[in-house]
PDB file of C-alpha atoms in Angstrom:
ATOM      1  CA  MET R 178      76.092 171.931 117.212  1.00  0.00           C
ATOM      2  CA  ASP R 179      74.876 168.348 117.554  1.00  0.00           C
ATOM      3  CA  LEU R 180      76.371 165.652 115.327  1.00  0.00           C
ATOM      4  CA  ILE R 181      74.058 162.890 116.576  1.00  0.00           C
ATOM      5  CA  GLN R 182      70.369 163.173 117.437  1.00  0.00           C
ATOM      6  CA  VAL R 183      68.457 160.140 118.690  1.00  0.00           C
ATOM      7  CA  GLN R 184      64.695 160.438 119.169  1.00  0.00           C
ATOM      8  CA  ASN R 185      62.303 157.881 120.632  1.00  0.00           C
ATOM      9  CA  LEU R 186      64.496 155.000 119.455  1.00  0.00           C
ATOM     10  CA  CYS R 187      63.163 151.502 120.133  1.00  0.00           C
ATOM     11  CA  LYS R 188      64.553 148.117 119.176  1.00  0.00           C
ATOM     12  CA  SER R 189      63.386 144.604 119.920  1.00  0.00           C
ATOM     13  CA  TYR R 190      64.415 141.063 119.136  1.00  0.00           C
ATOM     14  CA  GLY R 191      61.007 139.452 118.927  1.00  0.00           C
ATOM     15  CA  ASP R 192      59.358 140.081 122.293  1.00  0.00           C
ATOM     16  CA  LEU R 193      62.641 141.122 123.912  1.00  0.00           C
ATOM     17  CA  LYS R 194      62.941 144.900 124.163  1.00  0.00           C
ATOM     18  CA  VAL R 195      66.630 145.850 124.037  1.00  0.00           C
ATOM     19  CA  LEU R 196      66.293 149.608 123.516  1.00  0.00           C
ATOM     20  CA  GLN R 197      63.388 151.550 124.948  1.00  0.00           C
ATOM     21  CA  ASN R 198      62.530 155.105 123.933  1.00  0.00           C
ATOM     22  CA  ILE R 199      66.109 156.396 123.722  1.00  0.00           C
ATOM     23  CA  ASN R 200      66.573 160.163 123.376  1.00  0.00           C
ATOM     24  CA  LEU R 201      70.096 161.579 123.097  1.00  0.00           C
ATOM     25  CA  LYS R 202      71.998 164.504 121.644  1.00  0.00           C
ATOM     26  CA  ILE R 203      75.770 164.288 121.115  1.00  0.00           C
ATOM     27  CA  LYS R 204      77.731 167.417 120.275  1.00  0.00           C
ATOM     28  CA  ARG R 205      80.062 167.557 117.312  1.00  0.00           C
ATOM     29  CA  GLY R 206      83.701 167.294 118.408  1.00  0.00           C
ATOM     30  CA  SER R 207      82.869 165.892 121.855  1.00  0.00           C
ATOM     31  CA  ILE R 208      83.770 162.680 123.672  1.00  0.00           C
ATOM     32  CA  PHE R 209      80.558 161.045 124.835  1.00  0.00           C
ATOM     33  CA  GLY R 210      80.236 157.928 126.995  1.00  0.00           C
ATOM     34  CA  LEU R 211      77.538 155.255 127.003  1.00  0.00           C
ATOM     35  CA  VAL R 212      77.949 153.726 130.444  1.00  0.00           C
ATOM     36  CA  GLY R 213      76.219 151.018 132.420  1.00  0.00           C
ATOM     37  CA  HIS R 214      76.386 147.380 133.465  1.00  0.00           C
ATOM     38  CA  SER R 215      76.791 144.578 130.928  1.00  0.00           C
ATOM     39  CA  GLY R 216      73.503 143.924 129.109  1.00  0.00           C
ATOM     40  CA  ALA R 217      72.280 147.516 129.479  1.00  0.00           C
ATOM     41  CA  GLY R 218      71.986 147.973 125.692  1.00  0.00           C
ATOM     42  CA  LYS R 219      75.039 150.186 125.213  1.00  0.00           C
ATOM     43  CA  SER R 220      76.666 148.252 122.359  1.00  0.00           C
ATOM     44  CA  THR R 221      73.354 147.750 120.576  1.00  0.00           C
ATOM     45  CA  LEU R 222      72.715 151.499 120.688  1.00  0.00           C
ATOM     46  CA  LEU R 223      76.231 152.202 119.438  1.00  0.00           C
ATOM     47  CA  ARG R 224      75.751 149.903 116.446  1.00  0.00           C
ATOM     48  CA  THR R 225      72.621 151.789 115.401  1.00  0.00           C
ATOM     49  CA  PHE R 226      74.895 154.781 114.789  1.00  0.00           C
ATOM     50  CA  ASN R 227      76.514 153.112 111.777  1.00  0.00           C
ATOM     51  CA  GLY R 228      73.538 151.065 110.651  1.00  0.00           C
ATOM     52  CA  LEU R 229      74.856 147.724 111.871  1.00  0.00           C
ATOM     53  CA  GLU R 230      71.701 147.354 113.990  1.00  0.00           C
ATOM     54  CA  PRO R 231      68.349 148.204 112.386  1.00  0.00           C
ATOM     55  CA  ILE R 232      65.779 149.954 114.556  1.00  0.00           C
ATOM     56  CA  ASN R 233      62.059 149.245 114.956  1.00  0.00           C
ATOM     57  CA  LYS R 234      60.904 152.735 115.811  1.00  0.00           C
ATOM     58  CA  GLY R 235      62.234 156.259 116.208  1.00  0.00           C
ATOM     59  CA  SER R 236      65.046 158.181 114.589  1.00  0.00           C
ATOM     60  CA  VAL R 237      68.854 158.216 114.490  1.00  0.00           C
ATOM     61  CA  GLN R 238      70.216 161.252 112.662  1.00  0.00           C
ATOM     62  CA  ILE R 239      73.943 161.751 112.164  1.00  0.00           C
ATOM     63  CA  ASP R 240      75.238 164.830 110.369  1.00  0.00           C
ATOM     64  CA  GLY R 241      71.701 165.439 109.122  1.00  0.00           C
ATOM     65  CA  LEU R 242      71.247 161.925 107.682  1.00  0.00           C
ATOM     66  CA  GLU R 243      68.519 159.542 108.850  1.00  0.00           C
ATOM     67  CA  ILE R 244      70.536 156.337 109.233  1.00  0.00           C
ATOM     68  CA  SER R 245      67.579 153.944 109.023  1.00  0.00           C
ATOM     69  CA  LYS R 246      66.754 155.253 105.540  1.00  0.00           C
ATOM     70  CA  LEU R 247      70.227 154.711 104.084  1.00  0.00           C
ATOM     71  CA  LYS R 248      70.529 151.709 101.786  1.00  0.00           C
ATOM     72  CA  GLY R 249      73.146 150.186  99.515  1.00  0.00           C
ATOM     73  CA  LYS R 250      75.699 152.652  98.197  1.00  0.00           C
ATOM     74  CA  GLU R 251      74.427 155.499 100.391  1.00  0.00           C
ATOM     75  CA  LEU R 252      74.953 153.406 103.524  1.00  0.00           C
ATOM     76  CA  ARG R 253      78.421 152.269 102.405  1.00  0.00           C
ATOM     77  CA  THR R 254      79.415 155.875 101.688  1.00  0.00           C
ATOM     78  CA  PHE R 255      78.173 156.970 105.108  1.00  0.00           C
ATOM     79  CA  ARG R 256      80.035 154.165 106.878  1.00  0.00           C
ATOM     80  CA  GLN R 257      83.284 155.380 105.343  1.00  0.00           C
ATOM     81  CA  LYS R 258      82.872 158.451 107.554  1.00  0.00           C
ATOM     82  CA  VAL R 259      82.468 156.387 110.713  1.00  0.00           C
ATOM     83  CA  GLY R 260      85.418 154.540 112.257  1.00  0.00           C
ATOM     84  CA  MET R 261      84.962 151.768 114.807  1.00  0.00           C
ATOM     85  CA  ILE R 262      87.270 150.082 117.295  1.00  0.00           C
ATOM     86  CA  PHE R 263      86.433 146.895 119.180  1.00  0.00           C
ATOM     87  CA  GLN R 264      87.333 145.148 122.402  1.00  0.00           C
ATOM     88  CA  HIS R 265      89.308 142.379 120.690  1.00  0.00           C
ATOM     89  CA  PHE R 266      91.014 144.491 117.985  1.00  0.00           C
ATOM     90  CA  SER R 267      89.733 142.456 114.979  1.00  0.00           C
ATOM     91  CA  LEU R 268      93.054 142.559 113.115  1.00  0.00           C
ATOM     92  CA  LEU R 269      93.861 140.241 110.218  1.00  0.00           C
ATOM     93  CA  GLN R 270      96.613 137.935 111.455  1.00  0.00           C
ATOM     94  CA  ARG R 271      98.148 137.360 108.016  1.00  0.00           C
ATOM     95  CA  LYS R 272      98.593 141.058 107.323  1.00  0.00           C
ATOM     96  CA  ASN R 273     101.217 143.281 108.920  1.00  0.00           C
ATOM     97  CA  VAL R 274     100.485 146.570 110.691  1.00  0.00           C
ATOM     98  CA  TYR R 275     100.719 148.670 107.524  1.00  0.00           C
ATOM     99  CA  GLU R 276      98.472 146.275 105.605  1.00  0.00           C
ATOM    100  CA  ASN R 277      95.873 146.206 108.391  1.00  0.00           C
ATOM    101  CA  ILE R 278      95.730 149.995 108.482  1.00  0.00           C
ATOM    102  CA  ILE R 279      95.231 150.431 104.722  1.00  0.00           C
ATOM    103  CA  LEU R 280      92.548 147.732 104.502  1.00  0.00           C
ATOM    104  CA  PRO R 281      89.586 150.195 104.619  1.00  0.00           C
ATOM    105  CA  LEU R 282      91.187 152.189 101.789  1.00  0.00           C
ATOM    106  CA  GLN R 283      91.526 149.040  99.695  1.00  0.00           C
ATOM    107  CA  CYS R 284      87.904 148.043 100.353  1.00  0.00           C
ATOM    108  CA  ALA R 285      86.734 151.518  99.335  1.00  0.00           C
ATOM    109  CA  LYS R 286      89.101 151.517  96.331  1.00  0.00           C
ATOM    110  CA  ALA R 287      90.497 154.799  97.628  1.00  0.00           C
ATOM    111  CA  THR R 288      93.948 156.229  96.987  1.00  0.00           C
ATOM    112  CA  ILE R 289      96.630 155.069  99.415  1.00  0.00           C
ATOM    113  CA  GLN R 290      98.928 157.902 100.460  1.00  0.00           C
ATOM    114  CA  PRO R 291     102.083 156.507 102.112  1.00  0.00           C
ATOM    115  CA  ALA R 292     102.835 159.843 103.804  1.00  0.00           C
ATOM    116  CA  LYS R 293      99.409 159.808 105.441  1.00  0.00           C
ATOM    117  CA  ILE R 294      99.883 156.247 106.704  1.00  0.00           C
ATOM    118  CA  LYS R 295     103.267 157.257 108.097  1.00  0.00           C
ATOM    119  CA  ASN R 296     101.633 160.153 109.956  1.00  0.00           C
ATOM    120  CA  LEU R 297      98.990 157.822 111.368  1.00  0.00           C
ATOM    121  CA  LEU R 298     101.656 155.389 112.563  1.00  0.00           C
ATOM    122  CA  GLU R 299     103.430 158.263 114.303  1.00  0.00           C
ATOM    123  CA  LEU R 300     100.167 159.481 115.849  1.00  0.00           C
ATOM    124  CA  VAL R 301      99.492 156.091 117.442  1.00  0.00           C
ATOM    125  CA  GLY R 302     103.160 155.561 118.384  1.00  0.00           C
ATOM    126  CA  LEU R 303     103.866 152.628 116.054  1.00  0.00           C
ATOM    127  CA  GLN R 304     106.214 154.204 113.527  1.00  0.00           C
ATOM    128  CA  ASP R 305     108.719 151.359 114.033  1.00  0.00           C
ATOM    129  CA  LYS R 306     106.095 148.572 113.772  1.00  0.00           C
ATOM    130  CA  ALA R 307     104.823 148.999 110.206  1.00  0.00           C
ATOM    131  CA  LYS R 308     106.090 145.583 109.089  1.00  0.00           C
ATOM    132  CA  ALA R 309     105.259 143.711 112.308  1.00  0.00           C
ATOM    133  CA  TYR R 310     102.442 141.154 112.410  1.00  0.00           C
ATOM    134  CA  PRO R 311      99.691 141.071 115.085  1.00  0.00           C
ATOM    135  CA  ASN R 312     101.208 138.056 116.875  1.00  0.00           C
ATOM    136  CA  GLU R 313     104.336 140.155 117.460  1.00  0.00           C
ATOM    137  CA  LEU R 314     102.435 142.952 119.186  1.00  0.00           C
ATOM    138  CA  SER R 315     101.186 143.530 122.726  1.00  0.00           C
ATOM    139  CA  GLY R 316      97.487 144.099 123.430  1.00  0.00           C
ATOM    140  CA  GLY R 317      97.991 147.832 123.651  1.00  0.00           C
ATOM    141  CA  GLN R 318      99.880 147.911 120.356  1.00  0.00           C
ATOM    142  CA  LYS R 319      97.139 145.891 118.646  1.00  0.00           C
ATOM    143  CA  GLN R 320      94.568 148.395 119.825  1.00  0.00           C
ATOM    144  CA  ARG R 321      96.704 151.235 118.477  1.00  0.00           C
ATOM    145  CA  VAL R 322      96.721 149.519 115.076  1.00  0.00           C
ATOM    146  CA  ALA R 323      92.930 149.212 115.263  1.00  0.00           C
ATOM    147  CA  ILE R 324      92.654 152.917 116.098  1.00  0.00           C
ATOM    148  CA  ALA R 325      94.894 153.885 113.173  1.00  0.00           C
ATOM    149  CA  ARG R 326      92.809 151.677 110.868  1.00  0.00           C
ATOM    150  CA  ALA R 327      89.623 153.379 112.113  1.00  0.00           C
ATOM    151  CA  LEU R 328      91.127 156.796 111.333  1.00  0.00           C
ATOM    152  CA  VAL R 329      92.533 156.067 107.887  1.00  0.00           C
ATOM    153  CA  MET R 330      89.335 157.192 106.090  1.00  0.00           C
ATOM    154  CA  ASN R 331      89.296 160.562 107.920  1.00  0.00           C
ATOM    155  CA  PRO R 332      86.073 159.797 109.830  1.00  0.00           C
ATOM    156  CA  MET R 333      83.886 162.459 111.398  1.00  0.00           C
ATOM    157  CA  LEU R 334      82.839 159.941 114.051  1.00  0.00           C
ATOM    158  CA  LEU R 335      84.773 157.277 115.963  1.00  0.00           C
ATOM    159  CA  LEU R 336      82.812 154.551 117.761  1.00  0.00           C
ATOM    160  CA  SER R 337      84.589 152.653 120.531  1.00  0.00           C
ATOM    161  CA  ASP R 338      82.974 149.453 121.824  1.00  0.00           C
ATOM    162  CA  GLU R 339      84.685 148.486 125.107  1.00  0.00           C
ATOM    163  CA  ALA R 340      88.023 149.272 123.447  1.00  0.00           C
ATOM    164  CA  THR R 341      89.999 149.153 126.703  1.00  0.00           C
ATOM    165  CA  SER R 342      88.270 146.381 128.660  1.00  0.00           C
ATOM    166  CA  ALA R 343      90.628 143.677 127.334  1.00  0.00           C
ATOM    167  CA  LEU R 344      93.729 145.661 128.288  1.00  0.00           C
ATOM    168  CA  ASP R 345      95.753 145.869 131.484  1.00  0.00           C
ATOM    169  CA  PRO R 346      94.984 148.968 133.588  1.00  0.00           C
ATOM    170  CA  SER R 347      98.456 150.410 132.927  1.00  0.00           C
ATOM    171  CA  ILE R 348      97.900 150.148 129.165  1.00  0.00           C
ATOM    172  CA  THR R 349      94.336 151.442 129.366  1.00  0.00           C
ATOM    173  CA  GLY R 350      95.547 154.861 130.502  1.00  0.00           C
ATOM    174  CA  ALA R 351      97.811 155.215 127.471  1.00  0.00           C
ATOM    175  CA  ILE R 352      94.988 154.284 125.066  1.00  0.00           C
ATOM    176  CA  LEU R 353      92.644 156.781 126.721  1.00  0.00           C
ATOM    177  CA  ASP R 354      95.297 159.481 126.409  1.00  0.00           C
ATOM    178  CA  LEU R 355      95.610 158.599 122.720  1.00  0.00           C
ATOM    179  CA  LEU R 356      91.855 158.928 122.188  1.00  0.00           C
ATOM    180  CA  ALA R 357      91.898 162.314 123.918  1.00  0.00           C
ATOM    181  CA  GLN R 358      94.770 163.395 121.669  1.00  0.00           C
ATOM    182  CA  ILE R 359      92.885 162.247 118.559  1.00  0.00           C
ATOM    183  CA  ASN R 360      89.814 164.185 119.651  1.00  0.00           C
ATOM    184  CA  GLN R 361      91.832 167.345 120.276  1.00  0.00           C
ATOM    185  CA  GLU R 362      94.099 167.227 117.233  1.00  0.00           C
ATOM    186  CA  LEU R 363      91.744 165.819 114.602  1.00  0.00           C
ATOM    187  CA  GLY R 364      88.435 167.087 115.970  1.00  0.00           C
ATOM    188  CA  VAL R 365      86.864 163.631 115.642  1.00  0.00           C
ATOM    189  CA  THR R 366      83.687 163.076 117.658  1.00  0.00           C
ATOM    190  CA  ILE R 367      84.126 159.981 119.834  1.00  0.00           C
ATOM    191  CA  VAL R 368      81.330 157.870 121.303  1.00  0.00           C
ATOM    192  CA  LEU R 369      82.559 155.145 123.605  1.00  0.00           C
ATOM    193  CA  VAL R 370      80.788 152.241 125.260  1.00  0.00           C
ATOM    194  CA  THR R 371      82.131 151.140 128.624  1.00  0.00           C
ATOM    195  CA  HIS R 372      81.112 149.525 131.882  1.00  0.00           C
ATOM    196  CA  GLU R 373      84.180 151.029 133.552  1.00  0.00           C
ATOM    197  CA  MET R 374      83.382 154.289 135.289  1.00  0.00           C
ATOM    198  CA  GLU R 375      87.088 155.142 135.441  1.00  0.00           C
ATOM    199  CA  VAL R 376      87.101 155.436 131.652  1.00  0.00           C
ATOM    200  CA  VAL R 377      84.211 157.906 131.717  1.00  0.00           C
ATOM    201  CA  LYS R 378      85.740 159.887 134.577  1.00  0.00           C
ATOM    202  CA  ARG R 379      89.000 160.296 132.712  1.00  0.00           C
ATOM    203  CA  LEU R 380      87.853 160.954 129.171  1.00  0.00           C
ATOM    204  CA  CYS R 381      84.249 162.086 128.755  1.00  0.00           C
ATOM    205  CA  ALA R 382      82.692 165.517 129.079  1.00  0.00           C
ATOM    206  CA  GLU R 383      79.182 164.074 128.771  1.00  0.00           C
ATOM    207  CA  ALA R 384      77.654 160.621 129.142  1.00  0.00           C
ATOM    208  CA  ALA R 385      74.438 158.631 129.278  1.00  0.00           C
ATOM    209  CA  PHE R 386      73.835 156.085 132.030  1.00  0.00           C
ATOM    210  CA  MET R 387      71.906 153.089 130.694  1.00  0.00           C
ATOM    211  CA  GLU R 388      70.081 150.243 132.376  1.00  0.00           C
ATOM    212  CA  SER R 389      67.766 147.584 130.896  1.00  0.00           C
ATOM    213  CA  GLY R 390      67.770 149.200 127.474  1.00  0.00           C
ATOM    214  CA  ALA R 391      66.816 152.668 128.692  1.00  0.00           C
ATOM    215  CA  VAL R 392      68.730 155.878 129.356  1.00  0.00           C
ATOM    216  CA  LEU R 393      68.167 156.687 133.013  1.00  0.00           C
ATOM    217  CA  LYS R 394      70.066 159.957 132.878  1.00  0.00           C
ATOM    218  CA  SER R 395      72.290 161.807 130.426  1.00  0.00           C
ATOM    219  CA  GLY R 396      74.211 165.058 130.386  1.00  0.00           C
ATOM    220  CA  LYS R 397      77.405 166.531 131.721  1.00  0.00           C
ATOM    221  CA  ILE R 398      79.595 164.236 133.801  1.00  0.00           C
ATOM    222  CA  GLU R 399      79.339 166.714 136.647  1.00  0.00           C
ATOM    223  CA  ASP R 400      75.552 166.478 136.668  1.00  0.00           C
ATOM    224  CA  LEU R 401      75.585 162.678 136.532  1.00  0.00           C
ATOM    225  CA  PHE R 402      78.035 162.413 139.399  1.00  0.00           C
ATOM    226  CA  LEU R 403      76.163 164.903 141.556  1.00  0.00           C
ATOM    227  CA  SER R 404      72.771 163.369 140.817  1.00  0.00           C
ATOM    228  CA  PRO R 405      71.026 161.823 143.831  1.00  0.00           C
ATOM    229  CA  ASP R 406      69.714 158.978 141.623  1.00  0.00           C
ATOM    230  CA  PRO R 407      70.276 155.808 143.681  1.00  0.00           C
ATOM    231  CA  LYS R 408      70.991 153.579 140.662  1.00  0.00           C
ATOM    232  CA  MET R 409      73.783 155.865 139.501  1.00  0.00           C
ATOM    233  CA  ARG R 410      75.183 156.019 143.018  1.00  0.00           C
ATOM    234  CA  GLU R 411      75.173 152.216 143.186  1.00  0.00           C
ATOM    235  CA  PHE R 412      77.020 152.019 139.859  1.00  0.00           C
ATOM    236  CA  LEU R 413      79.636 154.445 141.160  1.00  0.00           C
ATOM    237  CA  GLY R 414      80.181 152.117 144.109  1.00  0.00           C
ATOM    238  CA  GLU R 415      79.178 154.634 146.727  1.00  0.00           C
ATOM    239  CA  ASN R 416      78.130 152.587 149.740  1.00  0.00           C
ATOM    240  CA  GLU R 417      77.413 154.948 152.582  1.00  0.00           C
ATOM    241  CA  ILE R 418      77.306 153.541 156.125  1.00  0.00           C
ATOM    242  CA  LEU R 419      75.509 156.173 158.167  1.00  0.00           C
ATOM    243  CA  PRO R 420      74.702 156.583 161.863  1.00  0.00           C
ATOM    244  CA  ASN R 421      71.099 156.275 163.004  1.00  0.00           C
ATOM    245  CA  LYS R 422      71.364 159.052 165.566  1.00  0.00           C
ATOM    246  CA  GLY R 423      71.209 162.719 164.659  1.00  0.00           C
ATOM    247  CA  LEU R 424      70.612 164.097 161.164  1.00  0.00           C
ATOM    248  CA  ASN R 425      72.623 163.032 158.101  1.00  0.00           C
ATOM    249  CA  ILE R 426      73.041 165.614 155.342  1.00  0.00           C
ATOM    250  CA  ARG R 427      74.585 164.669 152.007  1.00  0.00           C
ATOM    251  CA  ILE R 428      76.314 167.688 150.422  1.00  0.00           C
ATOM    252  CA  TYR R 429      77.317 167.772 146.754  1.00  0.00           C
ATOM    253  CA  PHE R 430      80.352 169.730 145.643  1.00  0.00           C
ATOM    254  CA  PRO R 431      80.257 170.816 141.988  1.00  0.00           C
ATOM    255  CA  LYS R 432      83.338 172.425 140.463  1.00  0.00           C
ATOM    256  CA  ASN R 433      82.473 175.879 141.836  1.00  0.00           C
ATOM    257  CA  LEU R 434      82.429 174.491 145.411  1.00  0.00           C
ATOM    258  CA  ALA R 435      84.838 171.533 145.289  1.00  0.00           C
ATOM    259  CA  GLN R 436      87.866 173.660 146.154  1.00  0.00           C
ATOM    260  CA  ASN R 437      85.949 175.786 148.666  1.00  0.00           C
ATOM    261  CA  PRO R 438      86.419 174.958 152.388  1.00  0.00           C
ATOM    262  CA  ILE R 439      82.691 175.415 153.010  1.00  0.00           C
ATOM    263  CA  ILE R 440      82.545 172.751 155.750  1.00  0.00           C
ATOM    264  CA  THR R 441      85.374 174.303 157.756  1.00  0.00           C
ATOM    265  CA  GLN R 442      83.842 177.751 157.325  1.00  0.00           C
ATOM    266  CA  MET R 443      80.414 176.510 158.412  1.00  0.00           C
ATOM    267  CA  ALA R 444      81.793 174.963 161.614  1.00  0.00           C
ATOM    268  CA  ARG R 445      83.612 178.183 162.450  1.00  0.00           C
ATOM    269  CA  GLU R 446      80.839 180.644 161.561  1.00  0.00           C
ATOM    270  CA  LEU R 447      78.033 178.637 163.188  1.00  0.00           C
ATOM    271  CA  GLN R 448      80.263 177.729 166.143  1.00  0.00           C
ATOM    272  CA  MET R 449      79.190 174.104 166.085  1.00  0.00           C
ATOM    273  CA  ASP R 450      80.678 170.640 165.903  1.00  0.00           C
ATOM    274  CA  PHE R 451      79.561 167.871 163.557  1.00  0.00           C
ATOM    275  CA  ASN R 452      80.890 164.583 162.277  1.00  0.00           C
ATOM    276  CA  ILE R 453      81.941 163.836 158.721  1.00  0.00           C
ATOM    277  CA  VAL R 454      80.623 160.279 158.293  1.00  0.00           C
ATOM    278  CA  TRP R 455      81.281 159.684 154.577  1.00  0.00           C
ATOM    279  CA  GLY R 456      83.059 161.438 151.743  1.00  0.00           C
ATOM    280  CA  ASN R 457      84.336 161.065 148.201  1.00  0.00           C
ATOM    281  CA  LEU R 458      86.346 163.506 146.056  1.00  0.00           C
ATOM    282  CA  GLU R 459      87.321 162.506 142.541  1.00  0.00           C
ATOM    283  CA  SER R 460      88.510 163.943 139.255  1.00  0.00           C
ATOM    284  CA  PHE R 461      86.025 163.774 136.384  1.00  0.00           C
ATOM    285  CA  ASN R 462      87.606 164.796 133.076  1.00  0.00           C
ATOM    286  CA  GLY R 463      90.010 167.021 135.010  1.00  0.00           C
ATOM    287  CA  ILE R 464      87.304 168.579 137.211  1.00  0.00           C
ATOM    288  CA  ALA R 465      87.381 167.862 140.949  1.00  0.00           C
ATOM    289  CA  LEU R 466      83.930 166.872 142.184  1.00  0.00           C
ATOM    290  CA  GLY R 467      82.876 165.541 145.545  1.00  0.00           C
ATOM    291  CA  ILE R 468      80.200 164.315 147.927  1.00  0.00           C
ATOM    292  CA  LEU R 469      80.320 164.616 151.697  1.00  0.00           C
ATOM    293  CA  VAL R 470      77.891 163.361 154.350  1.00  0.00           C
ATOM    294  CA  ILE R 471      77.853 165.133 157.702  1.00  0.00           C
ATOM    295  CA  ASN R 472      75.971 164.181 160.854  1.00  0.00           C
ATOM    296  CA  ILE R 473      74.569 166.977 163.008  1.00  0.00           C
ATOM    297  CA  ASP R 474      72.263 167.306 165.989  1.00  0.00           C
ATOM    298  CA  LYS R 475      68.651 167.562 164.831  1.00  0.00           C
ATOM    299  CA  SER R 476      68.258 170.873 166.660  1.00  0.00           C
ATOM    300  CA  ALA R 477      70.821 172.429 164.270  1.00  0.00           C
ATOM    301  CA  LYS R 478      68.900 171.471 161.131  1.00  0.00           C
ATOM    302  CA  GLU R 479      67.473 174.913 160.323  1.00  0.00           C
ATOM    303  CA  LYS R 480      70.652 176.949 160.672  1.00  0.00           C
ATOM    304  CA  VAL R 481      72.805 174.388 158.815  1.00  0.00           C
ATOM    305  CA  CYS R 482      70.350 174.131 155.929  1.00  0.00           C
ATOM    306  CA  ASN R 483      70.006 177.914 155.736  1.00  0.00           C
ATOM    307  CA  TYR R 484      73.797 178.236 155.668  1.00  0.00           C
ATOM    308  CA  LEU R 485      74.121 175.714 152.805  1.00  0.00           C
ATOM    309  CA  ASN R 486      71.314 177.362 150.827  1.00  0.00           C
ATOM    310  CA  ALA R 487      72.902 180.785 151.184  1.00  0.00           C
ATOM    311  CA  ARG R 488      76.112 179.475 149.612  1.00  0.00           C
ATOM    312  CA  GLY R 489      74.437 177.713 146.718  1.00  0.00           C
ATOM    313  CA  ALA R 490      75.230 174.200 147.913  1.00  0.00           C
ATOM    314  CA  GLN R 491      73.216 171.217 146.698  1.00  0.00           C
ATOM    315  CA  TRP R 492      72.209 168.984 149.605  1.00  0.00           C
ATOM    316  CA  GLU R 493      69.661 166.477 150.863  1.00  0.00           C
ATOM    317  CA  ILE R 494      68.719 164.892 154.173  1.00  0.00           C
ATOM    318  CA  ILE R 495      69.211 161.120 154.224  1.00  0.00           C
ATOM    319  CA  GLN R 496      68.676 158.297 156.661  1.00  0.00           C
ATOM    320  CA  GLY R 497      70.131 154.822 156.411  1.00  0.00           C
ATOM    321  CA  GLY R 498      71.496 155.617 152.949  1.00  0.00           C
ATOM    322  CA  GLN R 499      68.053 156.562 151.592  1.00  0.00           C
ATOM    323  CA  ASN R 500      66.463 159.931 150.921  1.00  0.00           C
ATOM    324  CA  GLU R 501      64.234 161.069 153.777  1.00  0.00           C
TER     325      GLU R 501
END
C-alpha cells in the first residue's frame, strides 16, 4: 500500500521551474531514495511532503491527505506525524541531548514519558550521553540526537535531507545501519535525499533519479541500475572504454543471473573466445547486480545474441560507449 502519492507536481520560483511534472508512488514501510546531482530538485520535492514548500500545480497525498490543502491546526497536526533530519543536525546548543530530544513534545504540549526517551537513547546508542551538550559530541553523535528527536513523536514518515553528507565515510555507514534498524523495528517509512549513490546502494529498495527538476526514472534499485539510460550510467560513474574493432555487447546481470556463470558457459557451449572489455559487479541493498561488456567477432553476432536471449539475459550492442 502506498503512503505517498505524487501526481503531476509542478513548482516554480517566478519563471524558474524547480519541479516539473513529478509523478511518484512510495510504499508504506519502505526506504525510498531521491537521488541526483546537486540542484536536481531533490530537497525541494522532499519539503513538499511536509508542507514546507508550497506547490503551484498537481497533488501530494500522504496517508490519504492532500498536503496542499492543509492549513493551520490541520497542518501542524499532520507535521507531528512527520520527522525530519538535516545535513547539519540543527540542534540547540544551549540544550543537552535529553532536552533536544524532547523539544518536539514540548512544542506540541504532549506528555513526556521518561521511559520512552530512555528507549530512544538506547535505540540510537546514546544512553550515556543524555546530559551532554552538542559541543561535546562528534558529528555522528549529533546526527543520532537529531534522529532520536525526529522519532520522539512516533512519526509514520521520516524525511532525511542529506543526513550523512556532512559525516566521515566511516561514520556514515553506522548512521545508515541505524536508519535501516529504525525502518525494520519501528516500521517507519523513510524518504532520503542524497547525491551519494553509495547511500542508495546500501539502504534503498526503490529510488527516483532526478535531474533539472524532473524524475528521469523511478522504481526498484535493480531496475535503475540495469537501465541503459545514459544519464543514469554517467551518474553511477560508469565510463566504458571500448575497442573499435569487433562487436561490443553490454550484458546486464539482474539478481537471477548475477550469480550465474553465463559467460563461462557461453564460451564453452559455443566453443568460442571473446574478450571481456569492461565490467562492474556491486551490491545494491544486499542484492548483487552487475554489468559486463564483451567484445566478439562480428560473424558471431547471431549465435551469441540467440544464446543470451534463450537464457533471459538483458543485453544491447554498443559502439564507442553509445547504443548502436
